[in-house]
């Protein structure tokens, strides 16, 4: 029998390597099941953290994958979110749907939630089943290669919604998340936006995506004061510079995943009433807002410049290896589209 009779899955192994392994069978069983064929999958910094055992909560072995656009192959009789043949983006935050936080509309705070590719097996499989309520149909005219950016962009959309004021904004970090925050604050009518990033090619992308001022680390003038700082790195040095640049009464939004508990300049934060806010993942409405943005006129024409390389699933290990290059922004793993 073929070792991959039920298809393949990409596993982040306990040996620190990326493996293609045989996947379990995937078929519609429950009435709300959707059988999907992934088309593109983005690799996220947090996936790489898991592989390197630098993630605060999750360790290998893990079937990876949470940034996914997929073709719908089959649906159970109760599914209303999509139909066979549709392209969908999956919300990988598998919330319980019935706890207090879920009922209040903040499923990202659900204490029972697990995320595909972290606490649950991920989407990097030839065929995968998810419940219909986690599928978001991709609008007409949005290509799969654009739609795969929905999940990382939704992180930025949610983060932007956590800030009370966007007149003057600082974004620390110009990777996919920092650039997503940039696009999101622009879409919300931000005033002046400064972005700090060490890699020149990412600074160029930030300028193309509408940042007013793009600087290398250490170049931020002491006079630059902002209402909201988004720290998309969340290391002690970036937190210090973000708090230093925030006006009295301003807000620091912690977007980056810290590699553990870390220090913040608490004295300035206390004396000058600077609010520190976390932002974790996103809500369904953030994913829908991003899909509408990608289908609309305000999307930059060159938004797929965020994608800097692409590998077939057979080369998933090479795709993960490629992420070590700081010039890379978003690396994709791709499958043939069965449509
Ligand atoms: Zn991600
Ligand atoms: Zn819940």
Coordinates of C-alpha atoms and ligand atoms in Angstrom, one line a residue:
X1 CA 0.0 0.0 0.0
X2 CA 1.1 3.5 -0.8
X3 CA 2.7 5.1 2.3
X4 CA 0.8 8.3 1.6
X5 CA -2.6 6.6 0.8
X6 CA -4.4 9.3 2.6
X7 CA -2.0 12.1 1.5
X8 CA 0.9 13.8 3.2
X9 CA 1.3 16.2 6.1
X10 CA 4.1 18.6 7.1
X11 CA 5.4 17.8 10.5
X12 CA 7.7 19.9 12.7
X13 CA 9.7 17.1 14.3
X14 CA 11.2 16.6 17.7
X15 CA 14.6 16.4 15.9
X16 CA 14.3 20.0 14.8
X17 CA 13.7 19.0 11.2
X18 CA 10.7 19.3 8.9
X19 CA 9.2 16.0 7.7
X20 CA 6.6 14.9 5.2
X21 CA 4.7 12.1 6.8
X22 CA 1.6 10.1 6.0
X23 CA -1.6 11.9 7.0
X24 CA -4.6 10.3 8.6
X25 CA -7.8 9.9 6.4
X26 CA -9.8 13.1 5.9
X27 CA -13.5 12.9 4.9
X28 CA -16.7 14.7 5.6
X29 CA -18.3 13.0 8.7
X30 CA -20.1 15.6 10.8
X31 CA -22.9 17.6 9.3
X32 CA -20.9 20.9 9.6
X33 CA -17.6 19.4 8.2
X34 CA -15.8 20.9 5.2
X35 CA -13.2 18.9 3.3
X36 CA -10.5 21.2 2.0
X37 CA -7.5 20.9 -0.4
X38 CA -5.0 23.5 0.7
X39 CA -3.6 25.6 -2.2
X40 CA -1.2 28.0 -0.4
X41 CA 0.1 28.0 3.1
X42 CA 2.1 30.9 4.6
X43 CA 4.9 30.1 7.1
X44 CA 4.7 32.4 10.2
X45 CA 7.4 33.4 12.6
X46 CA 5.5 31.5 15.3
X47 CA 5.7 28.3 13.2
X48 CA 9.5 28.7 13.1
X49 CA 9.5 29.4 16.8
X50 CA 7.8 26.0 17.4
X51 CA 10.3 24.2 15.2
X52 CA 13.2 25.8 17.1
X53 CA 11.6 25.2 20.5
X54 CA 11.4 29.0 21.1
X55 CA 7.6 29.2 21.3
X56 CA 6.4 30.1 24.8
X57 CA 3.6 27.4 24.8
X58 CA 4.0 24.8 22.1
X59 CA 6.8 22.2 21.3
X60 CA 7.2 19.7 18.5
X61 CA 6.0 17.3 17.2
X62 CA 3.3 19.4 15.5
X63 CA 1.6 19.2 12.1
X64 CA 2.2 22.8 11.1
X65 CA 0.0 25.3 9.2
X66 CA -2.4 28.1 10.2
X67 CA -2.2 30.6 7.3
X68 CA -4.1 28.8 4.6
X69 CA -6.2 29.3 1.5
X70 CA -7.9 26.2 0.3
X71 CA -10.3 24.8 -2.3
X72 CA -13.5 23.3 -0.9
X73 CA -13.8 19.7 -2.1
X74 CA -17.0 18.6 -0.2
X75 CA -19.3 19.9 2.5
X76 CA -21.7 18.3 5.0
X77 CA -25.4 19.1 4.7
X78 CA -25.4 21.9 7.4
X79 CA -22.6 23.9 5.9
X80 CA -23.7 27.4 4.8
X81 CA -20.3 29.3 4.8
X82 CA -19.1 27.8 1.6
X83 CA -19.8 25.3 -1.2
X84 CA -17.6 22.8 -3.2
X85 CA -15.4 24.7 -5.6
X86 CA -15.1 27.8 -3.5
X87 CA -11.8 29.2 -2.3
X88 CA -11.8 29.7 1.5
X89 CA -9.6 31.1 4.2
X90 CA -9.6 29.2 7.4
X91 CA -9.8 30.8 10.8
X92 CA -7.4 28.5 12.7
X93 CA -8.5 29.7 16.1
X94 CA -10.8 26.8 17.1
X95 CA -12.9 28.4 19.8
X96 CA -15.5 26.5 21.8
X97 CA -18.4 28.8 20.7
X98 CA -20.3 28.5 24.0
X99 CA -18.2 30.0 26.8
X100 CA -18.7 33.5 28.2
X101 CA -15.9 35.0 26.1
X102 CA -17.2 33.3 22.9
X103 CA -20.8 34.5 23.6
X104 CA -19.5 38.1 24.2
X105 CA -17.9 38.0 20.7
X106 CA -14.3 37.8 21.7
X107 CA -13.5 34.2 20.6
X108 CA -9.8 35.0 20.6
X109 CA -10.1 35.1 24.4
X110 CA -11.8 31.8 24.6
X111 CA -10.1 29.8 27.4
X112 CA -11.0 26.5 25.6
X113 CA -9.6 27.6 22.2
X114 CA -6.8 25.8 20.5
X115 CA -5.1 27.0 17.3
X116 CA -4.5 24.7 14.3
X117 CA -0.8 24.2 13.8
X118 CA -0.1 24.7 17.5
X119 CA -2.4 23.0 20.0
X120 CA -4.2 21.1 17.3
X121 CA -2.8 19.5 14.1
X122 CA -2.5 22.2 11.4
X123 CA -3.6 22.7 7.9
X124 CA -0.4 21.6 6.1
X125 CA -2.0 18.4 4.8
X126 CA -3.1 17.3 1.3
X127 CA -6.6 17.1 2.5
X128 CA -8.0 18.5 5.8
X129 CA -11.4 18.7 7.5
X130 CA -12.5 21.8 9.4
X131 CA -16.0 22.9 10.7
X132 CA -17.9 25.2 8.3
X133 CA -18.0 28.0 10.9
X134 CA -14.2 28.4 10.6
X135 CA -14.3 28.9 6.8
X136 CA -14.5 32.3 5.2
X137 CA -15.3 32.5 1.5
X138 CA -12.7 34.4 -0.6
X139 CA -14.5 37.1 -2.7
X140 CA -14.7 36.9 -6.5
X141 CA -11.6 38.5 -8.1
X142 CA -9.2 37.8 -5.2
X143 CA -6.6 35.3 -6.3
X144 CA -5.5 32.4 -4.0
X145 CA -2.0 33.8 -3.8
X146 CA -3.4 37.1 -2.5
X147 CA -6.0 35.5 -0.2
X148 CA -3.2 33.5 1.6
X149 CA -2.2 36.8 3.1
X150 CA -5.6 37.1 4.9
X151 CA -4.5 35.5 8.2
X152 CA -1.3 37.5 8.8
X153 CA -3.1 40.7 7.7
X154 CA -5.9 40.0 10.1
X155 CA -3.4 40.1 13.0
X156 CA -2.7 43.7 11.9
X157 CA -6.3 44.5 11.5
X158 CA -7.1 43.3 15.0
X159 CA -4.0 45.1 16.5
X160 CA -5.1 48.4 14.9
X161 CA -8.5 48.0 16.5
X162 CA -6.9 47.8 19.9
X163 CA -5.5 51.3 19.6
X164 CA -7.6 54.2 20.8
X165 CA -5.7 56.9 18.8
X166 CA -4.0 56.7 15.4
X167 CA -3.0 60.3 14.8
X168 CA 0.7 59.6 15.2
X169 CA 1.7 56.0 15.1
X170 CA 5.0 54.1 15.5
X171 CA 5.4 50.5 14.3
X172 CA 8.4 48.7 15.5
X173 CA 9.3 45.8 13.1
X174 CA 8.6 45.6 9.3
X175 CA 8.1 41.9 8.9
X176 CA 4.7 40.5 7.8
X177 CA 3.0 41.5 11.0
X178 CA 4.5 45.0 11.1
X179 CA 3.5 45.6 7.5
X180 CA 0.1 44.2 8.2
X181 CA -0.3 46.7 11.0
X182 CA 0.8 49.4 8.6
X183 CA -1.8 48.5 6.0
X184 CA -4.4 48.3 8.8
X185 CA -3.8 51.7 10.4
X186 CA -3.7 53.2 6.9
X187 CA -7.1 51.6 6.2
X188 CA -8.4 53.1 9.4
X189 CA -7.3 56.6 8.4
X190 CA -4.1 56.9 10.5
X191 CA -2.3 60.2 10.5
X192 CA 1.5 60.1 10.5
X193 CA 3.1 56.6 10.5
X194 CA 6.7 55.9 11.3
X195 CA 8.0 52.3 10.9
X196 CA 11.3 51.0 12.2
X197 CA 12.9 48.0 10.6
X198 CA 16.6 46.8 10.2
X199 CA 16.3 45.2 6.7
X200 CA 16.5 47.6 3.8
X201 CA 14.2 45.6 1.5
X202 CA 11.5 45.6 4.2
X203 CA 11.9 49.3 4.7
X204 CA 11.3 49.8 1.0
X205 CA 8.1 47.7 1.2
X206 CA 6.9 49.8 4.1
X207 CA 7.5 53.0 2.1
X208 CA 5.6 51.4 -0.8
X209 CA 2.7 50.5 1.5
X210 CA 2.3 54.0 2.8
X211 CA 4.6 54.6 5.8
X212 CA 5.4 58.4 6.1
X213 CA 8.8 57.8 7.7
X214 CA 10.8 54.6 7.5
X215 CA 13.9 54.2 9.7
X216 CA 16.6 51.8 10.7
X217 CA 16.7 50.9 14.4
X218 CA 18.5 53.5 16.5
X219 CA 17.6 56.3 14.0
X220 CA 14.3 57.3 15.7
X221 CA 14.7 60.9 16.8
X222 CA 14.1 61.5 20.5
X223 CA 11.6 64.2 19.4
X224 CA 9.4 61.7 17.6
X225 CA 6.4 61.2 19.9
X226 CA 3.4 59.1 19.0
X227 CA -0.1 58.4 20.4
X228 CA 0.2 54.7 19.7
X229 CA 3.3 52.4 19.4
X230 CA 2.9 48.9 18.0
X231 CA 5.7 46.7 19.0
X232 CA 5.8 43.8 16.5
X233 CA 9.0 42.4 18.0
X234 CA 8.4 42.5 21.8
X235 CA 12.0 42.2 22.9
X236 CA 13.3 44.3 25.8
X237 CA 15.1 46.8 23.5
X238 CA 12.1 47.3 21.2
X239 CA 9.7 47.7 24.1
X240 CA 12.0 50.3 25.6
X241 CA 12.2 52.3 22.4
X242 CA 8.4 52.0 21.9
X243 CA 7.6 53.2 25.4
X244 CA 10.1 56.1 25.1
X245 CA 8.4 57.3 22.0
X246 CA 4.8 57.1 23.4
X247 CA 3.3 60.4 24.6
X248 CA 1.9 60.7 28.2
X249 CA -1.5 59.1 28.1
X250 CA -0.6 57.1 24.9
X251 CA -0.8 53.4 24.2
X252 CA 1.7 50.6 23.6
X253 CA 0.2 47.7 21.8
X254 CA 2.2 44.5 22.1
X255 CA 1.8 42.6 18.8
X256 CA 4.9 40.5 18.6
X257 CA 5.1 37.2 20.4
X258 CA 7.7 37.5 23.2
X259 CA 9.9 34.5 23.6
X260 CA 8.9 34.5 27.3
X261 CA 8.2 37.0 30.1
X262 CA 10.3 40.1 29.5
X263 CA 10.8 43.5 31.0
X264 CA 9.1 46.8 30.0
X265 CA 10.1 50.3 31.2
X266 CA 7.5 50.3 34.0
X267 CA 8.6 53.6 35.6
X268 CA 7.7 55.7 32.6
X269 CA 4.6 53.6 31.9
X270 CA 3.4 54.3 35.5
X271 CA 4.2 58.0 35.8
X272 CA 2.9 59.0 32.4
X273 CA -0.2 56.8 32.3
X274 CA 0.8 54.9 29.2
X275 CA -1.5 52.0 28.6
X276 CA -0.1 48.6 27.6
X277 CA -2.4 46.5 25.6
X278 CA -2.0 43.0 24.3
X279 CA -3.4 41.8 21.0
X280 CA -3.9 38.2 20.3
X281 CA -4.8 36.7 16.9
X282 CA -8.1 38.2 15.5
X283 CA -11.9 37.7 15.3
X284 CA -14.0 36.5 12.4
X285 CA -14.9 40.1 11.6
X286 CA -11.1 41.0 11.2
X287 CA -10.8 38.1 8.6
X288 CA -13.9 39.4 6.8
X289 CA -12.6 43.0 6.9
X290 CA -9.3 41.9 5.4
X291 CA -11.1 39.9 2.7
X292 CA -13.2 43.0 1.8
X293 CA -10.0 45.1 1.8
X294 CA -8.3 42.6 -0.6
X295 CA -11.3 42.7 -2.9
X296 CA -11.6 46.5 -2.8
X297 CA -9.9 49.5 -4.4
X298 CA -7.7 50.5 -1.5
X299 CA -5.6 47.3 -1.7
X300 CA -2.1 48.1 -2.9
X301 CA -1.6 46.6 -6.4
X302 CA 1.7 45.1 -5.3
X303 CA 0.5 43.5 -2.1
X304 CA 1.8 40.1 -3.2
X305 CA 5.3 41.7 -2.8
X306 CA 4.9 40.4 0.7
X307 CA 5.5 36.9 -0.7
X308 CA 9.2 36.5 -1.3
X309 CA 9.4 32.8 -2.1
X310 CA 7.3 29.8 -2.8
X311 CA 8.0 26.1 -2.5
X312 CA 5.9 23.0 -3.5
X313 CA 4.9 20.9 -0.5
X314 CA 7.5 18.3 -1.4
X315 CA 10.1 21.0 -0.5
X316 CA 8.5 22.1 2.8
X317 CA 11.8 21.6 4.6
X318 CA 13.5 24.0 2.1
X319 CA 10.6 26.5 2.7
X320 CA 11.3 26.5 6.4
X321 CA 15.0 26.8 5.9
X322 CA 14.4 29.8 3.6
X323 CA 12.7 31.7 6.5
X324 CA 16.1 32.0 8.2
X325 CA 17.1 34.6 5.5
X326 CA 16.2 38.1 6.9
X327 CA 15.5 39.2 3.3
X328 CA 12.4 36.9 3.3
X329 CA 9.1 38.3 4.2
X330 CA 6.4 35.7 3.6
X331 CA 7.5 32.2 2.4
X332 CA 4.7 30.0 0.9
X333 CA 4.2 26.2 0.7
X334 CA 2.0 25.4 -2.2
X335 CA -0.1 22.5 -3.6
X336 CA -1.7 22.2 -7.1
X337 CA -5.1 23.8 -7.1
X338 CA -7.7 21.0 -7.8
X339 CA -10.1 23.6 -9.3
Ligands
LIG1 ZN1 0.7 33.5 11.5
LIG2 ZN1 -15.2 29.7 24.1

